[in-house]
Amino acid sequence: MDTSIGSEYNELRAEIRSFFTANQDAAVPAGPGFGGEASEVRRRTVEWQKRLVDAGFAARTIPTRYGGAGHDPDPLARLVIEEEFSEAGISLGMENQGISMFVPTLLHYGTEDQKQELIRPTIRGEMIWCQGYSEPGSGSDLASLRTAARLDGDEYVINGQKIWTSGAREAEMMFALVRTEAEAGKHAGISYIVLSMDTPGIEIRPLMTMTGDASFNEVFFTDVRVPATNVVGRPGQGWEVGTYTLRYERNMLGRSNATESYMAGCVDILRETGLIDSPVYRDRLLKLEGRVQAMKYHQLRLLTDMLKKRDSGAGGLIVKLNNCQLNYDVCALAIDAMAERGVLKRGSKHVRDYGNWQRNYMYALGLIIGGGTAQIQKNIIGERGLGLPREPKPAAA
């Protein structure tokens, strides 16, 4: 099996390496080794994102009129870029709810005015987004959400609550699902709307997690007024638009870039501690390496399907389930190999890599639940990918 990409991309590889040389002063490392004060991390990350966008390595296929590079989609070029950045240990830029999930959705469903206003600052890291989906009692059964938006003239008035809202305190904007048509069916009465997080009536309460961060939040809406023009798609089309966004969320959470960076860092730790020569640790490492390689070549298979315009079927559905578990297992090996240093928290004198291994270990565990739990993912794979009967629902009372 020949997995080489071909010499026709050598010019692109040379361009990337020249970019590294010219921008080494600002380059942000990939993997868990980057840390420091939150404000400085964000400043450096945004600056690096802007350089990547300007060079055409990030937002590569976004039309130029919205601030992107305007290249035609080329999965092989994208793979070359990912390979070069991974080999150099350099971050390929920001992957977040705005860039990776909202922008593709807006390109597909948004109005021209919405695209002109929102895409450019989002892809450049200047406008940070959060996602208003889950509610108390409406997580896995998202269609049962109750946050209501009542049309009043040319505005919607929103009342309700969202929970597990990642990054709500830092975000400038939110894309949310709200119920605009109470009389409509369960899935039909939902709309997808965007709103500024400094709109009067929004209250944010942080939720502390086991990572030591309040990365999740509760968000409460009390008579929050949002222009009716902020609806993406048609009123009542929110379930379709929101499901489209979720496809990109699963792809973002299942990407292999972070996994390969974690794996390289884990190997470094085993070498530095001398555990690379331990039969027990070497056996664990090789098993993980086999899974990482299987994941990598599976994604090449999906790439082939994309190039040949084939449906990947169940193959495309397993990525998030597999990769989130794999990230957790790689981080777990690194934590074990660090021994007593593996239980130190950020800020401790002898902690390694700013404590990011510990954070990513716990965060990866959370992602096995977030973005659709592993159990939900297995149901999707079984029902949509393998054609198995749907899970029985309890009888109505």
Short mmCIF file of C-alpha atoms in Angstrom, two decimals:
data_model
loop_
_atom_site.label_atom_id
_atom_site.label_comp_id
_atom_site.label_asym_id
_atom_site.label_seq_id
_atom_site.Cartn_x
_atom_site.Cartn_y
_atom_site.Cartn_z
CA MET A 1 0.00 0.00 0.00
CA ASP A 2 1.48 3.34 -1.09
CA THR A 3 0.50 6.09 1.32
CA SER A 4 2.85 8.73 -0.08
CA ILE A 5 1.19 11.90 -1.30
CA GLY A 6 3.35 12.61 -4.34
CA SER A 7 5.97 15.05 -5.53
CA GLU A 8 3.41 17.53 -6.86
CA TYR A 9 3.08 18.86 -3.29
CA ASN A 10 6.81 19.46 -2.79
CA GLU A 11 6.39 23.14 -3.55
CA LEU A 12 3.78 23.41 -0.82
CA ARG A 13 6.11 21.65 1.64
CA ALA A 14 8.89 24.12 0.79
CA GLU A 15 6.49 27.03 1.30
CA ILE A 16 5.52 25.73 4.74
CA ARG A 17 9.13 25.28 5.84
CA SER A 18 10.01 28.79 4.67
CA PHE A 19 7.07 30.07 6.71
CA PHE A 20 8.42 28.29 9.80
CA THR A 21 11.82 29.94 9.33
CA ALA A 22 10.35 33.41 8.85
CA ASN A 23 7.94 33.14 11.78
CA GLN A 24 9.85 31.12 14.37
CA ASP A 25 9.68 34.05 16.80
CA ALA A 26 5.89 33.75 17.08
CA ALA A 27 5.38 30.00 16.56
CA VAL A 28 3.17 28.31 19.15
CA PRO A 29 4.16 24.72 20.03
CA ALA A 30 1.74 21.86 19.46
CA GLY A 31 0.78 19.45 22.23
CA PRO A 32 0.80 19.97 25.98
CA GLY A 33 4.04 21.94 26.35
CA PHE A 34 2.62 25.45 25.99
CA GLY A 35 1.45 27.35 29.02
CA GLY A 36 1.77 30.41 31.23
CA GLU A 37 -0.52 33.27 32.17
CA ALA A 38 -3.90 32.92 30.47
CA SER A 39 -3.82 36.43 28.98
CA GLU A 40 -0.37 35.88 27.49
CA VAL A 41 -1.33 32.45 26.12
CA ARG A 42 -4.36 33.95 24.41
CA ARG A 43 -2.35 36.86 23.01
CA ARG A 44 0.27 34.55 21.51
CA THR A 45 -2.34 32.11 20.22
CA VAL A 46 -4.36 34.84 18.48
CA GLU A 47 -1.22 36.38 16.98
CA TRP A 48 -0.19 32.98 15.61
CA GLN A 49 -3.68 32.37 14.25
CA LYS A 50 -3.58 35.66 12.33
CA ARG A 51 -0.23 34.75 10.78
CA LEU A 52 -1.58 31.35 9.73
CA VAL A 53 -4.66 32.92 8.14
CA ASP A 54 -2.59 35.53 6.30
CA ALA A 55 -0.27 32.78 4.99
CA GLY A 56 -3.18 30.60 3.86
CA PHE A 57 -2.51 27.68 6.20
CA ALA A 58 -5.59 28.34 8.36
CA ALA A 59 -9.04 29.22 6.96
CA ARG A 60 -7.58 27.89 3.72
CA THR A 61 -10.86 27.29 1.88
CA ILE A 62 -12.78 30.25 3.35
CA PRO A 63 -13.61 32.70 0.49
CA THR A 64 -11.37 35.76 0.32
CA ARG A 65 -14.37 38.09 0.67
CA TYR A 66 -14.79 36.76 4.20
CA GLY A 67 -11.10 36.93 5.11
CA GLY A 68 -9.90 33.46 4.13
CA ALA A 69 -7.34 32.30 1.57
CA GLY A 70 -9.96 31.25 -1.00
CA HIS A 71 -8.27 27.99 -2.06
CA ASP A 72 -10.33 25.23 -3.64
CA PRO A 73 -10.87 22.28 -1.29
CA ASP A 74 -7.87 19.94 -1.58
CA PRO A 75 -7.78 17.22 1.08
CA LEU A 76 -4.26 16.18 0.09
CA ALA A 77 -2.94 19.72 0.48
CA ARG A 78 -4.58 19.84 3.89
CA LEU A 79 -2.89 16.54 4.80
CA VAL A 80 0.52 17.88 3.70
CA ILE A 81 0.03 20.96 5.88
CA GLU A 82 -0.96 18.83 8.87
CA GLU A 83 2.04 16.52 8.37
CA GLU A 84 4.54 19.38 8.17
CA PHE A 85 3.17 21.18 11.23
CA SER A 86 3.01 17.93 13.22
CA GLU A 87 6.58 16.96 12.33
CA ALA A 88 7.81 20.42 13.33
CA GLY A 89 5.84 20.30 16.61
CA ILE A 90 4.11 23.56 15.74
CA SER A 91 0.44 24.38 16.31
CA LEU A 92 -1.76 24.48 13.23
CA GLY A 93 -3.82 27.21 14.83
CA MET A 94 -7.01 27.55 16.79
CA GLU A 95 -9.66 24.85 16.77
CA ASN A 96 -12.68 26.02 18.69
CA GLN A 97 -16.43 26.28 18.56
CA GLY A 98 -16.40 29.42 16.43
CA ILE A 99 -13.76 28.50 13.86
CA SER A 100 -14.33 24.76 13.61
CA MET A 101 -18.09 24.52 14.12
CA PHE A 102 -19.91 27.83 13.64
CA VAL A 103 -18.10 29.15 10.55
CA PRO A 104 -18.87 26.06 8.38
CA THR A 105 -22.49 26.28 9.52
CA LEU A 106 -22.73 29.97 8.69
CA LEU A 107 -21.19 29.42 5.26
CA HIS A 108 -23.92 26.86 4.54
CA TYR A 109 -26.98 28.51 6.12
CA GLY A 110 -26.14 32.15 6.83
CA THR A 111 -27.17 35.30 5.01
CA GLU A 112 -24.59 37.39 3.18
CA ASP A 113 -24.80 40.08 5.87
CA GLN A 114 -24.18 37.49 8.61
CA LYS A 115 -21.18 36.08 6.77
CA GLN A 116 -19.66 39.52 6.14
CA GLU A 117 -20.05 40.54 9.76
CA LEU A 118 -19.03 37.39 11.61
CA ILE A 119 -16.63 35.17 9.67
CA ARG A 120 -13.54 37.39 9.38
CA PRO A 121 -13.13 38.21 13.10
CA THR A 122 -13.95 34.61 14.02
CA ILE A 123 -11.33 32.91 11.84
CA ARG A 124 -8.70 35.40 13.02
CA GLY A 125 -9.35 34.55 16.66
CA GLU A 126 -10.64 38.03 17.46
CA MET A 127 -14.22 36.88 18.17
CA ILE A 128 -14.60 33.91 20.52
CA TRP A 129 -17.81 31.86 20.52
CA CYS A 130 -19.61 29.52 22.91
CA GLN A 131 -22.33 26.99 22.16
CA GLY A 132 -25.76 27.21 23.82
CA TYR A 133 -27.19 23.71 23.33
CA SER A 134 -27.50 21.58 26.49
CA GLU A 135 -30.00 22.40 29.23
CA PRO A 136 -30.82 20.77 32.57
CA GLY A 137 -32.78 17.70 31.50
CA SER A 138 -32.04 18.27 27.80
CA GLY A 139 -28.59 16.90 27.12
CA SER A 140 -28.68 13.62 25.25
CA ASP A 141 -32.32 14.38 24.35
CA LEU A 142 -31.48 17.84 23.02
CA ALA A 143 -34.77 18.19 21.13
CA SER A 144 -36.60 18.49 24.46
CA LEU A 145 -34.95 21.87 25.16
CA ARG A 146 -37.19 24.48 26.80
CA THR A 147 -35.37 27.81 26.48
CA ALA A 148 -38.00 29.93 24.74
CA ALA A 149 -37.66 32.83 22.30
CA ARG A 150 -40.84 34.88 21.78
CA LEU A 151 -41.07 37.17 18.76
CA ASP A 152 -41.82 40.76 19.78
CA GLY A 153 -41.81 43.06 16.76
CA ASP A 154 -38.41 42.74 15.13
CA GLU A 155 -36.78 41.11 18.18
CA TYR A 156 -36.85 37.77 19.94
CA VAL A 157 -37.17 37.82 23.74
CA ILE A 158 -35.31 34.85 25.22
CA ASN A 159 -35.95 33.25 28.61
CA GLY A 160 -34.44 30.03 29.92
CA GLN A 161 -31.19 28.35 30.87
CA LYS A 162 -28.24 26.60 29.24
CA ILE A 163 -25.69 24.42 31.02
CA TRP A 164 -22.23 22.93 30.36
CA THR A 165 -21.51 25.99 28.22
CA SER A 166 -17.78 25.80 27.49
CA GLY A 167 -15.98 29.14 27.51
CA ALA A 168 -19.08 31.26 28.18
CA ARG A 169 -17.19 33.69 30.43
CA GLU A 170 -14.50 34.34 27.81
CA ALA A 171 -16.76 34.33 24.75
CA GLU A 172 -17.99 37.44 22.98
CA MET A 173 -20.73 35.58 21.10
CA MET A 174 -22.98 32.52 21.40
CA PHE A 175 -24.79 30.39 18.85
CA ALA A 176 -27.78 28.78 20.52
CA LEU A 177 -30.82 26.61 19.96
CA VAL A 178 -34.06 28.10 21.30
CA ARG A 179 -37.71 27.14 21.03
CA THR A 180 -39.49 29.76 18.93
CA GLU A 181 -42.68 27.85 18.12
CA ALA A 182 -44.19 26.25 21.20
CA GLU A 183 -47.08 24.68 19.24
CA ALA A 184 -44.83 22.96 16.69
CA GLY A 185 -43.54 19.39 16.99
CA LYS A 186 -40.61 18.51 19.21
CA HIS A 187 -37.98 19.03 16.49
CA ALA A 188 -39.85 21.51 14.32
CA GLY A 189 -40.20 24.41 16.75
CA ILE A 190 -36.52 25.14 17.31
CA SER A 191 -34.49 28.01 15.85
CA TYR A 192 -30.72 28.61 15.65
CA ILE A 193 -29.83 32.10 16.79
CA VAL A 194 -26.65 34.10 17.48
CA LEU A 195 -26.31 36.68 20.23
CA SER A 196 -23.75 38.88 21.93
CA MET A 197 -22.77 37.72 25.42
CA ASP A 198 -22.91 41.28 26.77
CA THR A 199 -26.63 41.57 25.95
CA PRO A 200 -28.63 42.73 29.02
CA GLY A 201 -30.36 39.88 30.84
CA ILE A 202 -27.59 37.27 30.44
CA GLU A 203 -26.12 35.88 33.67
CA ILE A 204 -23.15 33.48 33.65
CA ARG A 205 -22.31 31.23 36.60
CA PRO A 206 -19.08 29.20 36.44
CA LEU A 207 -19.02 25.45 37.10
CA MET A 208 -15.73 24.19 38.54
CA THR A 209 -14.48 20.94 36.99
CA MET A 210 -11.93 18.35 38.13
CA THR A 211 -9.29 20.08 35.98
CA GLY A 212 -9.31 22.97 38.44
CA ASP A 213 -10.82 25.27 35.82
CA ALA A 214 -14.31 26.69 35.54
CA SER A 215 -14.34 25.84 31.85
CA PHE A 216 -18.06 25.01 31.95
CA ASN A 217 -20.78 27.47 32.87
CA GLU A 218 -24.47 27.87 33.47
CA VAL A 219 -26.02 30.64 31.39
CA PHE A 220 -29.36 32.19 32.38
CA PHE A 221 -31.52 34.30 30.04
CA THR A 222 -34.02 36.77 31.49
CA ASP A 223 -35.91 38.81 28.87
CA VAL A 224 -32.84 38.87 26.61
CA ARG A 225 -33.66 40.82 23.44
CA VAL A 226 -31.99 39.70 20.21
CA PRO A 227 -32.69 41.03 16.68
CA ALA A 228 -34.81 38.66 14.63
CA THR A 229 -32.20 38.97 11.86
CA ASN A 230 -29.83 36.98 14.10
CA VAL A 231 -31.59 33.73 13.25
CA VAL A 232 -29.38 31.51 11.08
CA GLY A 233 -31.48 29.70 8.51
CA ARG A 234 -35.26 29.95 8.78
CA PRO A 235 -37.20 30.21 12.05
CA GLY A 236 -38.09 26.64 12.99
CA GLN A 237 -35.15 25.20 10.99
CA GLY A 238 -32.89 25.09 14.05
CA TRP A 239 -32.81 21.32 14.46
CA GLU A 240 -31.46 20.90 10.94
CA VAL A 241 -28.93 23.74 11.34
CA GLY A 242 -27.89 22.60 14.82
CA THR A 243 -27.37 19.01 13.66
CA TYR A 244 -25.17 20.34 10.85
CA THR A 245 -23.03 22.09 13.49
CA LEU A 246 -22.77 18.88 15.53
CA ARG A 247 -21.18 17.09 12.58
CA TYR A 248 -18.32 19.56 12.73
CA GLU A 249 -18.11 19.25 16.51
CA ARG A 250 -17.56 15.49 16.27
CA ASN A 251 -14.96 16.02 13.54
CA MET A 252 -13.14 18.61 15.67
CA LEU A 253 -13.10 16.39 18.77
CA GLY A 254 -11.93 13.40 16.72
CA ARG A 255 -9.06 14.98 14.79
CA SER A 256 -5.74 13.15 15.00
CA ASN A 257 -3.46 16.21 15.26
CA ALA A 258 -3.60 16.44 19.04
CA THR A 259 -3.29 12.67 19.46
CA GLU A 260 -0.04 12.49 17.49
CA SER A 261 1.37 15.45 19.43
CA TYR A 262 0.42 13.80 22.72
CA MET A 263 2.04 10.56 21.56
CA ALA A 264 5.32 12.29 20.69
CA GLY A 265 5.34 14.03 24.08
CA CYS A 266 4.60 10.76 25.86
CA VAL A 267 7.57 9.08 24.16
CA ASP A 268 9.79 11.96 25.32
CA ILE A 269 8.66 11.43 28.91
CA LEU A 270 9.37 7.69 28.81
CA ARG A 271 12.83 8.34 27.40
CA GLU A 272 13.67 11.00 30.00
CA THR A 273 12.51 8.80 32.88
CA GLY A 274 14.24 5.69 31.53
CA LEU A 275 10.93 3.83 31.41
CA ILE A 276 11.30 3.33 27.67
CA ASP A 277 13.40 0.28 28.64
CA SER A 278 10.78 -1.10 31.01
CA PRO A 279 8.98 -4.09 29.45
CA VAL A 280 5.71 -3.06 31.10
CA TYR A 281 5.79 0.55 29.93
CA ARG A 282 7.19 -0.35 26.52
CA ASP A 283 4.35 -2.81 26.01
CA ARG A 284 1.77 -0.12 26.89
CA LEU A 285 3.52 2.36 24.62
CA LEU A 286 3.61 0.00 21.64
CA LYS A 287 -0.06 -0.89 22.02
CA LEU A 288 -0.91 2.81 22.00
CA GLU A 289 1.36 3.43 19.03
CA GLY A 290 -0.47 0.70 17.14
CA ARG A 291 -3.79 2.39 17.88
CA VAL A 292 -2.43 5.79 16.84
CA GLN A 293 -1.20 4.38 13.54
CA ALA A 294 -4.52 2.60 12.98
CA MET A 295 -6.30 5.90 13.62
CA LYS A 296 -3.99 7.73 11.21
CA TYR A 297 -4.49 5.23 8.40
CA HIS A 298 -8.20 5.09 9.03
CA GLN A 299 -8.31 8.83 8.46
CA LEU A 300 -6.37 8.29 5.22
CA ARG A 301 -9.10 5.84 4.22
CA LEU A 302 -11.72 8.50 4.97
CA LEU A 303 -9.66 10.92 2.90
CA THR A 304 -9.74 8.47 -0.02
CA ASP A 305 -13.52 8.23 0.34
CA MET A 306 -13.71 12.03 0.20
CA LEU A 307 -11.53 12.21 -2.91
CA LYS A 308 -13.59 9.51 -4.63
CA LYS A 309 -16.85 11.06 -3.37
CA ARG A 310 -17.83 7.86 -1.56
CA ASP A 311 -19.97 7.55 1.54
CA SER A 312 -17.76 6.42 4.43
CA GLY A 313 -20.70 4.88 6.28
CA ALA A 314 -19.82 3.60 9.73
CA GLY A 315 -16.17 4.51 9.11
CA GLY A 316 -16.89 8.19 9.49
CA LEU A 317 -18.96 7.67 12.64
CA ILE A 318 -16.30 5.96 14.76
CA VAL A 319 -13.73 8.77 14.69
CA LYS A 320 -14.95 10.77 17.69
CA LEU A 321 -15.60 7.67 19.81
CA ASN A 322 -12.16 6.20 19.10
CA ASN A 323 -10.00 9.30 19.24
CA CYS A 324 -11.33 10.78 22.47
CA GLN A 325 -10.68 7.48 24.26
CA LEU A 326 -7.23 7.26 22.67
CA ASN A 327 -6.27 10.78 23.80
CA TYR A 328 -7.21 9.83 27.34
CA ASP A 329 -5.19 6.61 27.25
CA VAL A 330 -2.06 8.35 25.91
CA CYS A 331 -2.27 11.04 28.59
CA ALA A 332 -2.80 8.32 31.21
CA LEU A 333 0.47 6.63 30.23
CA ALA A 334 2.33 9.95 30.43
CA ILE A 335 0.86 10.62 33.89
CA ASP A 336 1.90 7.16 35.11
CA ALA A 337 5.41 7.58 33.69
CA MET A 338 5.91 10.85 35.58
CA ALA A 339 5.28 8.99 38.85
CA GLU A 340 4.89 11.45 41.76
CA ARG A 341 5.28 14.42 39.40
CA GLY A 342 2.22 13.16 37.57
CA VAL A 343 -0.08 14.13 40.45
CA LEU A 344 1.22 17.70 40.82
CA LYS A 345 -1.08 20.54 39.94
CA ARG A 346 -0.34 23.59 37.84
CA GLY A 347 1.80 26.07 39.67
CA SER A 348 3.69 23.43 41.66
CA LYS A 349 7.46 23.88 41.67
CA HIS A 350 8.35 20.59 39.97
CA VAL A 351 5.35 20.21 37.64
CA ARG A 352 6.19 19.36 34.04
CA ASP A 353 4.89 21.25 30.99
CA TYR A 354 2.93 23.75 33.11
CA GLY A 355 0.71 20.93 34.40
CA ASN A 356 -0.93 20.55 30.99
CA TRP A 357 -0.55 16.75 31.03
CA GLN A 358 -2.69 16.57 34.16
CA ARG A 359 -5.24 18.97 32.73
CA ASN A 360 -5.44 17.19 29.37
CA TYR A 361 -5.75 13.81 31.10
CA MET A 362 -8.86 14.98 32.92
CA TYR A 363 -10.15 17.06 30.01
CA ALA A 364 -9.88 14.07 27.64
CA LEU A 365 -11.95 12.05 30.09
CA GLY A 366 -14.60 14.76 29.93
CA LEU A 367 -14.62 14.67 26.13
CA ILE A 368 -15.58 11.00 26.24
CA ILE A 369 -18.85 12.43 27.58
CA GLY A 370 -18.90 15.82 25.82
CA GLY A 371 -19.99 16.27 22.23
CA GLY A 372 -22.22 13.20 22.52
CA THR A 373 -21.42 10.54 25.14
CA ALA A 374 -19.62 7.34 24.17
CA GLN A 375 -22.91 5.49 24.71
CA ILE A 376 -24.76 7.85 22.36
CA GLN A 377 -21.97 7.50 19.80
CA LYS A 378 -22.28 3.71 19.93
CA ASN A 379 -26.02 3.98 19.35
CA ILE A 380 -25.39 6.22 16.33
CA ILE A 381 -22.81 3.79 14.92
CA GLY A 382 -25.10 0.82 15.47
CA GLU A 383 -28.27 2.39 14.09
CA ARG A 384 -27.02 4.66 11.29
CA GLY A 385 -23.79 2.89 10.38
CA LEU A 386 -24.59 -0.78 10.85
CA GLY A 387 -28.35 -0.67 10.32
CA LEU A 388 -29.22 -2.22 13.68
CA PRO A 389 -32.70 -1.73 15.18
CA ARG A 390 -33.21 1.50 17.11
CA GLU A 391 -32.87 1.36 20.87
CA PRO A 392 -36.31 0.64 22.40
CA LYS A 393 -38.03 3.62 23.98
CA PRO A 394 -40.03 3.29 27.21
CA ALA A 395 -43.76 3.03 26.73
CA ALA A 396 -45.75 6.21 27.26
CA ALA A 397 -47.37 6.46 30.67
#
